[in-house]
Coordinates of C-alpha atoms in Angstrom, one line a residue:
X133 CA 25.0 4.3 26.0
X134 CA 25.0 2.4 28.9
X135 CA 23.6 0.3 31.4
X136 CA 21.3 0.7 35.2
X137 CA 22.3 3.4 37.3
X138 CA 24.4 5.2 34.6
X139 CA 23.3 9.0 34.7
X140 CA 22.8 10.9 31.4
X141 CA 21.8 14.3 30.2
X142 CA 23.1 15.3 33.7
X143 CA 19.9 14.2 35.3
X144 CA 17.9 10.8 34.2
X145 CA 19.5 7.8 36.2
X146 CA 18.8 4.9 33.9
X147 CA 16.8 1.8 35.3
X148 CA 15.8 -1.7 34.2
X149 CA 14.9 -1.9 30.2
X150 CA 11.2 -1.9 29.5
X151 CA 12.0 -3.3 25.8
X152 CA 14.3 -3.5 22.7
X153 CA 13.8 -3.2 19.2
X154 CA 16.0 -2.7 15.9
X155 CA 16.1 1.1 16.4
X156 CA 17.5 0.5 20.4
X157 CA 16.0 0.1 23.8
X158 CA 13.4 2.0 26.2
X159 CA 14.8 1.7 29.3
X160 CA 12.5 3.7 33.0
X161 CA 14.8 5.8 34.8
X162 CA 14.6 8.4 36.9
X163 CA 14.4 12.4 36.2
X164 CA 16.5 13.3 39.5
X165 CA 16.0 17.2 39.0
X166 CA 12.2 17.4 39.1
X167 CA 12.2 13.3 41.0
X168 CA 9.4 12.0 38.9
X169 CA 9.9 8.5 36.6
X170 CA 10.2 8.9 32.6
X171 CA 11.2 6.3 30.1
X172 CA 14.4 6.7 28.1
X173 CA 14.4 5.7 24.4
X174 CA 18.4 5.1 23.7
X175 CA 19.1 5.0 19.6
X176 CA 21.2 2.3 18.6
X177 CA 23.7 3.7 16.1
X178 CA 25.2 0.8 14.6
X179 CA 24.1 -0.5 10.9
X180 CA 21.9 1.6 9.1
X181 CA 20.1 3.7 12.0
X182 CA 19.2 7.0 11.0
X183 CA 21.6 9.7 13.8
X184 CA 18.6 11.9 13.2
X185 CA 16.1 9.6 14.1
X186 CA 15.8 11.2 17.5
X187 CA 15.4 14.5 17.1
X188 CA 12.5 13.9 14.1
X189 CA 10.7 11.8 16.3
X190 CA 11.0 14.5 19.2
X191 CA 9.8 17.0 16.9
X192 CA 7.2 15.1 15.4
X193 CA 5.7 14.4 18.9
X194 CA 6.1 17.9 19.9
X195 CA 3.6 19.2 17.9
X196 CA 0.9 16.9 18.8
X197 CA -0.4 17.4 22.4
X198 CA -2.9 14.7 23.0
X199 CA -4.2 12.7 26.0
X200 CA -2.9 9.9 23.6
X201 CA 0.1 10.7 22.1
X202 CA 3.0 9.5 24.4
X203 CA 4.3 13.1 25.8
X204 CA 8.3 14.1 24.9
X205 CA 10.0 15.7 28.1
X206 CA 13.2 16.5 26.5
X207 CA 16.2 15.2 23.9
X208 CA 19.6 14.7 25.1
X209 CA 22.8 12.9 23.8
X210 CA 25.4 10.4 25.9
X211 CA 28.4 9.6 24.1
X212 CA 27.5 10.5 21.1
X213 CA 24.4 8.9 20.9
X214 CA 20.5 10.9 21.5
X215 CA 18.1 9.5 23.6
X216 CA 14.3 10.7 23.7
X217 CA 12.8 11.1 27.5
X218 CA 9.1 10.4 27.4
X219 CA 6.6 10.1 29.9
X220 CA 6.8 7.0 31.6
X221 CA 3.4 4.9 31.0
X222 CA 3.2 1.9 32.9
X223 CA 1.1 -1.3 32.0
X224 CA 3.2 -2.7 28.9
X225 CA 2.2 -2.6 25.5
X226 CA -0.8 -4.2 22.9
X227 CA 2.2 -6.7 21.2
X228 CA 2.9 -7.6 25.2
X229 CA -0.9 -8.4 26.1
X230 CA -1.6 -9.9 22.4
X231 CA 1.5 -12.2 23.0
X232 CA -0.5 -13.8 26.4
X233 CA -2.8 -16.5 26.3
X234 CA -6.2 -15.1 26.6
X235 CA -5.3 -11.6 26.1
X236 CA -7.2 -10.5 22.9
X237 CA -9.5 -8.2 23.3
X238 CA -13.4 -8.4 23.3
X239 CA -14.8 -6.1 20.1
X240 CA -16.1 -3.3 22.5
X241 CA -12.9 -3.2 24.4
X242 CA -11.3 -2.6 21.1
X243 CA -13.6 -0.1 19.5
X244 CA -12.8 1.9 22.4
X245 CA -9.1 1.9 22.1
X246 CA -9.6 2.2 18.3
X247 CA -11.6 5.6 19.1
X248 CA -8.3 6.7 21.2
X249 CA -6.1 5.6 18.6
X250 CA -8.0 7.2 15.7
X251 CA -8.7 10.8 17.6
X252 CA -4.7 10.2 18.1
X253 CA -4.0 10.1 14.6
X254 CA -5.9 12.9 13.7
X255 CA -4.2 15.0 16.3
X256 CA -1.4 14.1 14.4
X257 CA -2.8 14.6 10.8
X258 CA -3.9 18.2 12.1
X259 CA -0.8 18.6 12.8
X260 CA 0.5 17.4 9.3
X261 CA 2.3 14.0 10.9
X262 CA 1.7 11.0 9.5
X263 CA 2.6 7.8 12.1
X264 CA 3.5 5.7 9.6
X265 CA 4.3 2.7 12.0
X266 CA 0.8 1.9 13.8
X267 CA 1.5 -1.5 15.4
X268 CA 0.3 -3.3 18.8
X269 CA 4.2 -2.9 19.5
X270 CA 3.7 1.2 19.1
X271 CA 0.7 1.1 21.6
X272 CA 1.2 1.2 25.4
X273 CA -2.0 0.6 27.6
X274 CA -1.6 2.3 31.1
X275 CA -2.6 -0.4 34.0
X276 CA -5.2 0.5 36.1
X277 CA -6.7 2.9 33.5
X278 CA -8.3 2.5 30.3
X279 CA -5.8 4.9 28.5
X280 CA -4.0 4.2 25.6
X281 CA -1.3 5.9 24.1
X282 CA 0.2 5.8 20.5
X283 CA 3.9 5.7 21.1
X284 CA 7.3 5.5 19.0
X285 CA 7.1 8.5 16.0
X286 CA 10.7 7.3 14.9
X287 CA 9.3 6.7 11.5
X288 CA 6.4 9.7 11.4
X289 CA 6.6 11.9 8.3
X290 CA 6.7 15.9 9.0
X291 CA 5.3 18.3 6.5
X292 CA 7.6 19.0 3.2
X293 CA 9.3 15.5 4.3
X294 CA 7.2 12.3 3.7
X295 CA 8.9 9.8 2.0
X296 CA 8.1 5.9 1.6
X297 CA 12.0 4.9 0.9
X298 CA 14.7 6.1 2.8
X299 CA 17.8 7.7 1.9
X300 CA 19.5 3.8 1.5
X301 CA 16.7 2.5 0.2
X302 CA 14.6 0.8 3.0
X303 CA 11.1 0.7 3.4
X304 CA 10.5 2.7 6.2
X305 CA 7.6 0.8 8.5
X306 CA 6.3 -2.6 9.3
X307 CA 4.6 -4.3 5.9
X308 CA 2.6 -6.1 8.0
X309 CA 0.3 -3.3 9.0
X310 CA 1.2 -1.0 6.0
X311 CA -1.3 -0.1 3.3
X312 CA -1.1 -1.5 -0.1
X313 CA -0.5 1.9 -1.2
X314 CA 3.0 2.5 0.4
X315 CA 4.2 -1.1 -0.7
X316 CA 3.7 0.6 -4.3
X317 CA 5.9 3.3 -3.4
X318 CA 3.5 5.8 -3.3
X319 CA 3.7 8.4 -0.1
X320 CA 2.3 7.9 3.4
X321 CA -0.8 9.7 3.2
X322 CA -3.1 10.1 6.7
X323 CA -5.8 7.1 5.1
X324 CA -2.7 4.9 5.2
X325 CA -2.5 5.2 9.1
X326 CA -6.1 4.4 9.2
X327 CA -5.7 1.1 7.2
X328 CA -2.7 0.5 9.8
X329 CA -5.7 1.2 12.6
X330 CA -8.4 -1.1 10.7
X331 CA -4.9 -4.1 10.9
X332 CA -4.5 -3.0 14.4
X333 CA -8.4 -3.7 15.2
X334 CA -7.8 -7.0 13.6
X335 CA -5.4 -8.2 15.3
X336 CA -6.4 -7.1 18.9
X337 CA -9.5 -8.8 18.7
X338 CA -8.5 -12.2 16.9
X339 CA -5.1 -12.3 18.3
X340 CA -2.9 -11.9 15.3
X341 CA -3.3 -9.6 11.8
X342 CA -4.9 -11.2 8.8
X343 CA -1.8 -10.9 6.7
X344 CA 0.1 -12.9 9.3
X345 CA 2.7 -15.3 7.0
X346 CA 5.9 -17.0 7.6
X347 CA 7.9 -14.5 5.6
X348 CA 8.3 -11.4 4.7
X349 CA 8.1 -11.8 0.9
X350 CA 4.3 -13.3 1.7
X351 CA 3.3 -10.7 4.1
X352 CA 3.9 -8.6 1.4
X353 CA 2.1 -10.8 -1.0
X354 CA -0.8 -11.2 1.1
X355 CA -1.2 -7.0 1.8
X356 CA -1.6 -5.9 -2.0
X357 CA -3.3 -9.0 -3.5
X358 CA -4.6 -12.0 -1.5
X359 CA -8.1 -11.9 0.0
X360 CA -8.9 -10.4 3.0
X361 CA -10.5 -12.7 5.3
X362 CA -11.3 -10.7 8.6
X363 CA -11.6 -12.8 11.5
X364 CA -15.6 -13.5 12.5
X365 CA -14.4 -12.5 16.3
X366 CA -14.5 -8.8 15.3
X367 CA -18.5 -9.3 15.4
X368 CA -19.8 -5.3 15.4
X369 CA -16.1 -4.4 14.6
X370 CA -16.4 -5.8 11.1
X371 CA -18.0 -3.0 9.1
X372 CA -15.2 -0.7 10.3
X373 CA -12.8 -3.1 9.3
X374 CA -13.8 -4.1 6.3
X375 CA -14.2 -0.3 5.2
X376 CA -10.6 0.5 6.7
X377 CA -9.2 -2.4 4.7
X378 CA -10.3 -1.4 1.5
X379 CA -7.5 -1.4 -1.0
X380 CA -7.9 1.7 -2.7
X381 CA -7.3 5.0 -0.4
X382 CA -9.9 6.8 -2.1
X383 CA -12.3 4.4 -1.2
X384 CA -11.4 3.1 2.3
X385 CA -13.4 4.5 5.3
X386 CA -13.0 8.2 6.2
X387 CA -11.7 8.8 9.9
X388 CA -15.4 10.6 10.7
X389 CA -17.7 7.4 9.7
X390 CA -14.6 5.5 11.7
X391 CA -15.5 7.2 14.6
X392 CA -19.1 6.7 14.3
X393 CA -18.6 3.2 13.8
X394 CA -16.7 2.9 16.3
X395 CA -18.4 4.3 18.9
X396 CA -21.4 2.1 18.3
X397 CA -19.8 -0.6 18.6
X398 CA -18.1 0.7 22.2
X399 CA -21.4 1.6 23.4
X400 CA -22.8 -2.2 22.6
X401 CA -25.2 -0.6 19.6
X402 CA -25.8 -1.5 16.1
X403 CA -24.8 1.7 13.8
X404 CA -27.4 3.2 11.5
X405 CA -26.1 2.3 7.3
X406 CA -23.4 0.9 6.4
X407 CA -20.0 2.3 5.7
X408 CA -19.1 3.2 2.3
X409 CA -18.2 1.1 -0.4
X410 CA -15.2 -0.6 0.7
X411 CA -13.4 -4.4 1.3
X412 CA -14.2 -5.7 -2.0
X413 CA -11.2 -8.1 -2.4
X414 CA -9.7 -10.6 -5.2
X415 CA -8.3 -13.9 -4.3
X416 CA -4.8 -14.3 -5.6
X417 CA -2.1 -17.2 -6.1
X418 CA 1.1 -17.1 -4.5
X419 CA 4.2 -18.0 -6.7
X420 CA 7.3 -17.2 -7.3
X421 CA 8.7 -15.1 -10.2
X422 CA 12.0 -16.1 -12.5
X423 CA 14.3 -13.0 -12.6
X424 CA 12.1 -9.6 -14.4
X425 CA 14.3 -9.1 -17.9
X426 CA 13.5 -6.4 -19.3
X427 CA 11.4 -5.6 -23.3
X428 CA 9.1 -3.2 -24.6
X429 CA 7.8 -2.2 -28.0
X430 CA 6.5 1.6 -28.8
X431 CA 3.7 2.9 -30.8
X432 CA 2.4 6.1 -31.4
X433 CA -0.5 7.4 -29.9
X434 CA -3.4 9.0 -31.1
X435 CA -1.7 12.4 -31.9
X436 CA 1.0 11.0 -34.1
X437 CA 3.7 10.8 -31.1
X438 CA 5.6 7.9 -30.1
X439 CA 4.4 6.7 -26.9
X440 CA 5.4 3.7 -24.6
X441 CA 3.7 0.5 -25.7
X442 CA 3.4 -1.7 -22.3
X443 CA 2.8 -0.7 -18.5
X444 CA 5.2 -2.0 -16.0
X445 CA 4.3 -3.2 -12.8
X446 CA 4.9 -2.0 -9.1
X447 CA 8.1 -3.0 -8.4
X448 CA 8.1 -4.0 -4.7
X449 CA 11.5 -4.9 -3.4
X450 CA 13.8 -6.8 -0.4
X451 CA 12.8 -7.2 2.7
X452 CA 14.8 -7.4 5.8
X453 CA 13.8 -8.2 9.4
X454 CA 15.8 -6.6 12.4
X455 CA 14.7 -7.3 16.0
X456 CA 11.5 -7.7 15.4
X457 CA 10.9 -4.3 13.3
X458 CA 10.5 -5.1 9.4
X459 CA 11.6 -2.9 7.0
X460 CA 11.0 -3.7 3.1
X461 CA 13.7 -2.2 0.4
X462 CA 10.9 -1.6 -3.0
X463 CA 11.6 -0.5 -6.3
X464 CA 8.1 1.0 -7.8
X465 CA 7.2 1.0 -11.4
X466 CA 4.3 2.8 -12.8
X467 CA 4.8 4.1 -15.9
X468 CA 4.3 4.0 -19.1
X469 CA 1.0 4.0 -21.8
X470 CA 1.1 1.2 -23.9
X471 CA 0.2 -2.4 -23.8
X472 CA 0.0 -5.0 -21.4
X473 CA -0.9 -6.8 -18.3
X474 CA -3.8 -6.3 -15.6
X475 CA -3.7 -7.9 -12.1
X476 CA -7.4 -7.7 -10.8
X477 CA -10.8 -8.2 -11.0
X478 CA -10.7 -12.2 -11.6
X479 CA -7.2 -13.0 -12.3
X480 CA -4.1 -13.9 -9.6
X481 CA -0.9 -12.5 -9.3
X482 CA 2.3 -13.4 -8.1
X483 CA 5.6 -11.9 -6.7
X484 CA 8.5 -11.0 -8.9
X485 CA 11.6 -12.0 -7.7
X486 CA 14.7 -10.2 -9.3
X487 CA 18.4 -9.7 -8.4
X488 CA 17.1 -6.5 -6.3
X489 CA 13.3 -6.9 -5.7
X490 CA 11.7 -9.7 -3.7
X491 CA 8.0 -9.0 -4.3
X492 CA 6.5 -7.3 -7.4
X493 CA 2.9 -5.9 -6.2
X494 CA 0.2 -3.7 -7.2
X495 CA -2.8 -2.0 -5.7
X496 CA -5.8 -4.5 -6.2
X497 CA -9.0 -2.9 -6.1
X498 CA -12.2 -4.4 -7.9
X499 CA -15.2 -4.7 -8.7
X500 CA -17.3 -7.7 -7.3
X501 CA -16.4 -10.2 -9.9
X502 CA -19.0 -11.5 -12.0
X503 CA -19.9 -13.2 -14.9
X504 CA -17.0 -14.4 -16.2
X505 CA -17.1 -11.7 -19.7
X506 CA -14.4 -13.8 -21.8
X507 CA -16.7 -17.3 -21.5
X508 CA -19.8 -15.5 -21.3
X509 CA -19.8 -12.5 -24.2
X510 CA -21.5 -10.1 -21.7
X511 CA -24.0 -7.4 -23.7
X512 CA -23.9 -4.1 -23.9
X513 CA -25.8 -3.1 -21.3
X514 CA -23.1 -4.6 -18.4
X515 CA -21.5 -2.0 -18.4
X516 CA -21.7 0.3 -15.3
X517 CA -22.5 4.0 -15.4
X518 CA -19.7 6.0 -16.7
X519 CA -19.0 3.1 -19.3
X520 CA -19.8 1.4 -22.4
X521 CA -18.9 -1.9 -23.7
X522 CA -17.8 -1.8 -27.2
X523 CA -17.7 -4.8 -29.9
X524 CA -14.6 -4.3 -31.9
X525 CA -14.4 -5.5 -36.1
X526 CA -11.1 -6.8 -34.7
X527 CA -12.9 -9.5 -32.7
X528 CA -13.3 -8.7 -28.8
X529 CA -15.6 -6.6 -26.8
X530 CA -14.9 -4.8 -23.5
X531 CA -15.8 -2.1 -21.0
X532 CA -14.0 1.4 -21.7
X533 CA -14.9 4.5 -20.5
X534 CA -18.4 6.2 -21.8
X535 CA -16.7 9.0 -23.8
X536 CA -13.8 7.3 -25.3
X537 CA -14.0 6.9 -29.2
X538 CA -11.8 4.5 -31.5
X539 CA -8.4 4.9 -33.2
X540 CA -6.4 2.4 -34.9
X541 CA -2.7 2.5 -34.9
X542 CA -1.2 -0.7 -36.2
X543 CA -1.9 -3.7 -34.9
X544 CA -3.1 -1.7 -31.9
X545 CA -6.5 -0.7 -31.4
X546 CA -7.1 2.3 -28.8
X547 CA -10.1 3.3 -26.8
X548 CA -9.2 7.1 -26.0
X549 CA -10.8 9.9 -24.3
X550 CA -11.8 13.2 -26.0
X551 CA -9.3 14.9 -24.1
X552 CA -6.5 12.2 -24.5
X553 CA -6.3 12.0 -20.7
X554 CA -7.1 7.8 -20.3
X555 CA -6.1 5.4 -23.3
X556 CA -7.3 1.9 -23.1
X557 CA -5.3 -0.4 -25.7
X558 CA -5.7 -3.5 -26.9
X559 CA -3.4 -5.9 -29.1
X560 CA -4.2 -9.5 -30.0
X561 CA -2.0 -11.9 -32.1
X562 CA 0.0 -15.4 -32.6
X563 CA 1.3 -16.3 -29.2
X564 CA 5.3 -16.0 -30.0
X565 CA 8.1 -19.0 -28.6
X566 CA 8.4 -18.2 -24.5
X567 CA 5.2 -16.8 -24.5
X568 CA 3.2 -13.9 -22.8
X569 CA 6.7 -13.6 -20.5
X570 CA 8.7 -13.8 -23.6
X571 CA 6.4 -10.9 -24.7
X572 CA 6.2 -8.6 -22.1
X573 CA 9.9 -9.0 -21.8
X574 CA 11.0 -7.7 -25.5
X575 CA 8.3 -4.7 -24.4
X576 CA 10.1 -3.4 -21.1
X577 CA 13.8 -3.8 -22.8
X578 CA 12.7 -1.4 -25.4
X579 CA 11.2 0.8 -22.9
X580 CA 13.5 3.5 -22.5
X581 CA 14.1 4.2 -26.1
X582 CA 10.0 4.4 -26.7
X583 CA 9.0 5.9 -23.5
X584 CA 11.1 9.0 -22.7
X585 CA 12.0 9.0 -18.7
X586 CA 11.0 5.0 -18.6
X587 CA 11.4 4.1 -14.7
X588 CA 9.9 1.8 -11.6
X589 CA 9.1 -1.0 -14.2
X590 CA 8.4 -4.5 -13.2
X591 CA 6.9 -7.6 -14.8
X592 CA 5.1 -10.5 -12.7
X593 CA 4.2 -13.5 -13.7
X594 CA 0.6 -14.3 -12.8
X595 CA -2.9 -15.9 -13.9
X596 CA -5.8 -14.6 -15.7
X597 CA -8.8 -16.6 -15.5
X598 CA -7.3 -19.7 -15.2
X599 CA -4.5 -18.8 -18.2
X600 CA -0.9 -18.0 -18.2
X601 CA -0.8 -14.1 -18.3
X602 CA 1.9 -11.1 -17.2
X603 CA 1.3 -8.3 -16.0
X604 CA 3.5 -5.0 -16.3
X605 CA 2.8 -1.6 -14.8
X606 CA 5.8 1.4 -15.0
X607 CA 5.9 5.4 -15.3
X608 CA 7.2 7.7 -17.7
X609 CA 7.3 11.5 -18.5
X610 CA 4.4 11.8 -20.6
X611 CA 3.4 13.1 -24.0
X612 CA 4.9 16.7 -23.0
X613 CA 5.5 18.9 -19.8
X614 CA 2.6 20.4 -19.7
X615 CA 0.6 16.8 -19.3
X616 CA 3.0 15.3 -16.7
X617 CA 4.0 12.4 -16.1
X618 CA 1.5 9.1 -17.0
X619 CA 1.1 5.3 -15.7
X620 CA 0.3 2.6 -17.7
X621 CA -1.1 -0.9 -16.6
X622 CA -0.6 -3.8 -18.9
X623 CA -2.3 -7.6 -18.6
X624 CA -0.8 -9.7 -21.5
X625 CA -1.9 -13.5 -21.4
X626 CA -2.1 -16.3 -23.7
X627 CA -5.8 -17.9 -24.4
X628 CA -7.3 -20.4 -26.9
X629 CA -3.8 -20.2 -28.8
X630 CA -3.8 -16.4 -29.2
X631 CA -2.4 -14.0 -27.0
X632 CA -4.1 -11.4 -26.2
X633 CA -2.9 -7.6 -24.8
X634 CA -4.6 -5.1 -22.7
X635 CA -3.7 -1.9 -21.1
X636 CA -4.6 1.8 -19.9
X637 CA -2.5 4.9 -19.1
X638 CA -3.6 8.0 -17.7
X639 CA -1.5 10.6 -15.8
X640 CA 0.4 9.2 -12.9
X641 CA -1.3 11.9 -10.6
X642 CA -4.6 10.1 -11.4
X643 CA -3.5 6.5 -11.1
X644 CA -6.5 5.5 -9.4
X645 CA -8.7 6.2 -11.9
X646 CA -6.7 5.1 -14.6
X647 CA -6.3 1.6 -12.6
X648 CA -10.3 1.7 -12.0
X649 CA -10.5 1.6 -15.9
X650 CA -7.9 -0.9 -16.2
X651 CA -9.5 -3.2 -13.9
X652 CA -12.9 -2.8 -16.2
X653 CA -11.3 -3.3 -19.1
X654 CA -9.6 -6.6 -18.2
X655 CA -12.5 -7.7 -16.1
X656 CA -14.8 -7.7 -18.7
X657 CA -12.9 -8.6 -21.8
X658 CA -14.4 -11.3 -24.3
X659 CA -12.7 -12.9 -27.2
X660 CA -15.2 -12.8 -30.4
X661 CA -15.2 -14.1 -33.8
X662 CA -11.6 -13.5 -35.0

């Protein structure tokens, strides 16, 4: 577009650049109409960038006005190529003062920035925006001030327009700081800015983010599954954290008891109670996945209709680094209602490496392990309210929900709720030549002729307990239109020379409860007399 002293849009005289990334270069110049200084955000065109990128971001910014929220003067276009003018805020940004020796921050001085940054987002959330990209590199910190402003919407979602993948496939954000959520392909939602914040908090104060790894494929390994080990430098900043870093959106820390947290912790007091439930994490192993073939078998559920038989997991998918800003390509899976896998509670999961996915994940959320039910044979009165644990004649007991009442089909014995609306399975048998993989496979090939509209499948290879297991999550249409859509989880895994299959589907639209009952099910199931 080109370089110092070059005049564009008629009226900004370009200066020195301020900083470069994969979508172009901020550059201060010089509004010589009104003679006041502004920064100039150049698009770089060439590869993959998004021609539109400039206006959307212009437009997202224009409906927020916020003391921190970087302020758009204007959108104009040099040789073909838009640049945004923004306020010019001097000081550098968080990356720039993280990247110095000795310049994290103390845990008051970022519970105050935090506050800015979260009354920031929900300017933006009012506003129906969703940031998307919250990163130090995305927040500016005025010298000589204590203002700090939430920069670079190039990624932000408008209303009628959120999206996770882009139009060529690409992840659109930085997995590093993105929720566990969007690496599932689910859609930005405004709690997965505010696990980006409780990231951000993380890394101002200890220096570097907790899922810090030395690739990408890891990163995104270490988001959905690995334990989250918050550094003990946050102090008073920890509760906040550790509820913004819960796993499952419907649990993780509202933006109100983030403020209050917050606050407290700027002021130098302790916060009356605790946050909510939150930042109950499961250590996982890292490996690496052989290529995902596909198999699945089909049943037929309770109402004499051929269902899918095994769940396949979250597809997650190839990641690619440009000048420092990280965007993932992911394939999702999350269909299906038949039999298979579970990735939580105690076991470990690892990526899934195919010929278009790098990383197979799934949302991990659990809870507190305990007794270990398939060495101990738990009673029946573990089981938490809103469950029961049954003892099956087929020889295993396990949690399922309170209501749900038995039905045989097969080899297959189903847990199911009155209404048919969550369907915990269960399938137990002679461990077959390759194994649970071997399994699981033969289940997902036969998955689009037993599970009408079959997609986002995924198998990983991972650990239950100590034993060789797979786990398989994918979506399909559902029993009828009217139902919708459902997504099935699946844990297969060989024990004791049996294998042993577990799984629950609900409808996609209420995958977190379906994956709350999963994670029961599989937590707490025991072999018995067989």
């Amino acid at each position: 577009m080109g370089g110092e002293g070059r005049v564009i849009g008629g009226r900004y005289r370009l200066g020195e650049s301020l900083g470069r990334g994969g979508m172009g270069v901020v550059r201060r110049a010089t509004d010589e109409l009104l003679g006041r200084p502004v920064a100039v955000k150049e698009l770089n065109l060439d590869g993959d960038a998004d021609p539109a990128r400039a206006l959307r971001e212009a437009r997202a910014v224009a409906r927020i006005r916020h003391p921190h929220v970087v302020v758009v003067h204007d959108v104009v276009e040099h040789e073909g190529r838009p640049a945004i003018v923004m306020e010019l805020v001097d000081g550098g940004s968080l990356a720039e003062r993280l990247a110095r020796p000795g310049g994290a921050m103390t845990p008051e001085e970022a519970a105050r920035a935090g506050l800015a940054l979260l009354d920031a987002l929900c300017a933006a959330h009012a506003h129906g925006v969703l940031h998307r990209d919250v990163k130090p590199a995305n927040v500016l910190l005025e010298a000589g001030t204590d203002r700090v402003v939430l920069t670079d919407f190039g990624i932000a979602s408008l209303p009628g327009a959120a999206t996770t993948i882009s139009g060529t496939g690409a992840f659109v954000g930085t997995p590093e700081y993105t929720a566990p959520e969007r690496m599932q392909g689910a859609a930005a939602e405004p709690s997965s800015d505010l696990w980006s914040l409780g990231v951000l908090l993380c890394a101002a104060v200890a220096g570097e983010s907790p899922f810090r790894r030395d690739s990408i494929a890891a990163v995104l390994h270490a988001v959905v599954f690995e334990e989250i080990k918050p550094s003990p430098k946050l102090g008073p900043l920890l509760p906040v954290v550790t509820g913004l870093l819960e796993r499952d959106p419907q649990r993780r820390l509202g933006a109100e008891e983030a403020r209050r947290l917050l606050a407290a912790c700027a002021a130098g007091t302790t916060p009356e109670g605790t946050p909510p439930a939150g930042g109950t994490y499961t250590p996982t192993e890292r490996a690496v996945a052989p290529p995902v073939v596909p198999g699945n078998d089909g049943v037929r559920d309770a109402r004499g209709r051929r269902r899918g038989a095994r769940a396949a997991l979250v597809a997650a998918g190839a990641v690619a680094a440009c000048a420092g800003a990280v965007t993932a390509v992911l394939l999702l899976g999350d269909r299906g209602t038949g039999t298979g896998p579970a990735a939580t509670g105690t076991h470990t999961t690892a990526t899934a490496t195919t010929t278009a996915t790098a990383t197979a994940t799934t949302r991990v959320t659990a809870p507190a392990p305990g007794p270990s039910a398939a060495t101990t044979g738990t009673g029946p009165t573990d089981a938490p309210p809103g469950y029961k644990r049954v003892s099956d004649e087929r020889g295993f007991s396990l949690i399922v929900p309170a209501t749900a009442e038995r039905s045989e089909q097969g080899v297959r014995t189903f847990y199911i709720t009155p209404d048919g609306t969550f369907r915990v399975g269960v399938k137990t048998g002679a461990i077959p030549s390759g194994g649970a993989m071997a399994s699981m496979r033969a289940a997902d090939a036969a998955g689009p002729k037993n599970n009408p509209g079959f997609r986002d499948n995924a198998l990983t290879p991972t650990t239950h307990q100590g034993m060789s297991a797979v786990l398989w999550q994918f979506t399909w249409d559902g029993f009828d239109a009217g139902e919708g859509a459902r997504h099935t989880y699946d844990l297969c895994w060989e024990q004791d020379g049996r294998l042993y299959d577990v799984w629950v589907s609900g409808p996609a639209a209420r995958a977190g409860e379906t994956r709350a009952h999963f994670d029961k099910a599989v937590e707490s199931f025991a072999p018995s007399a067989l």
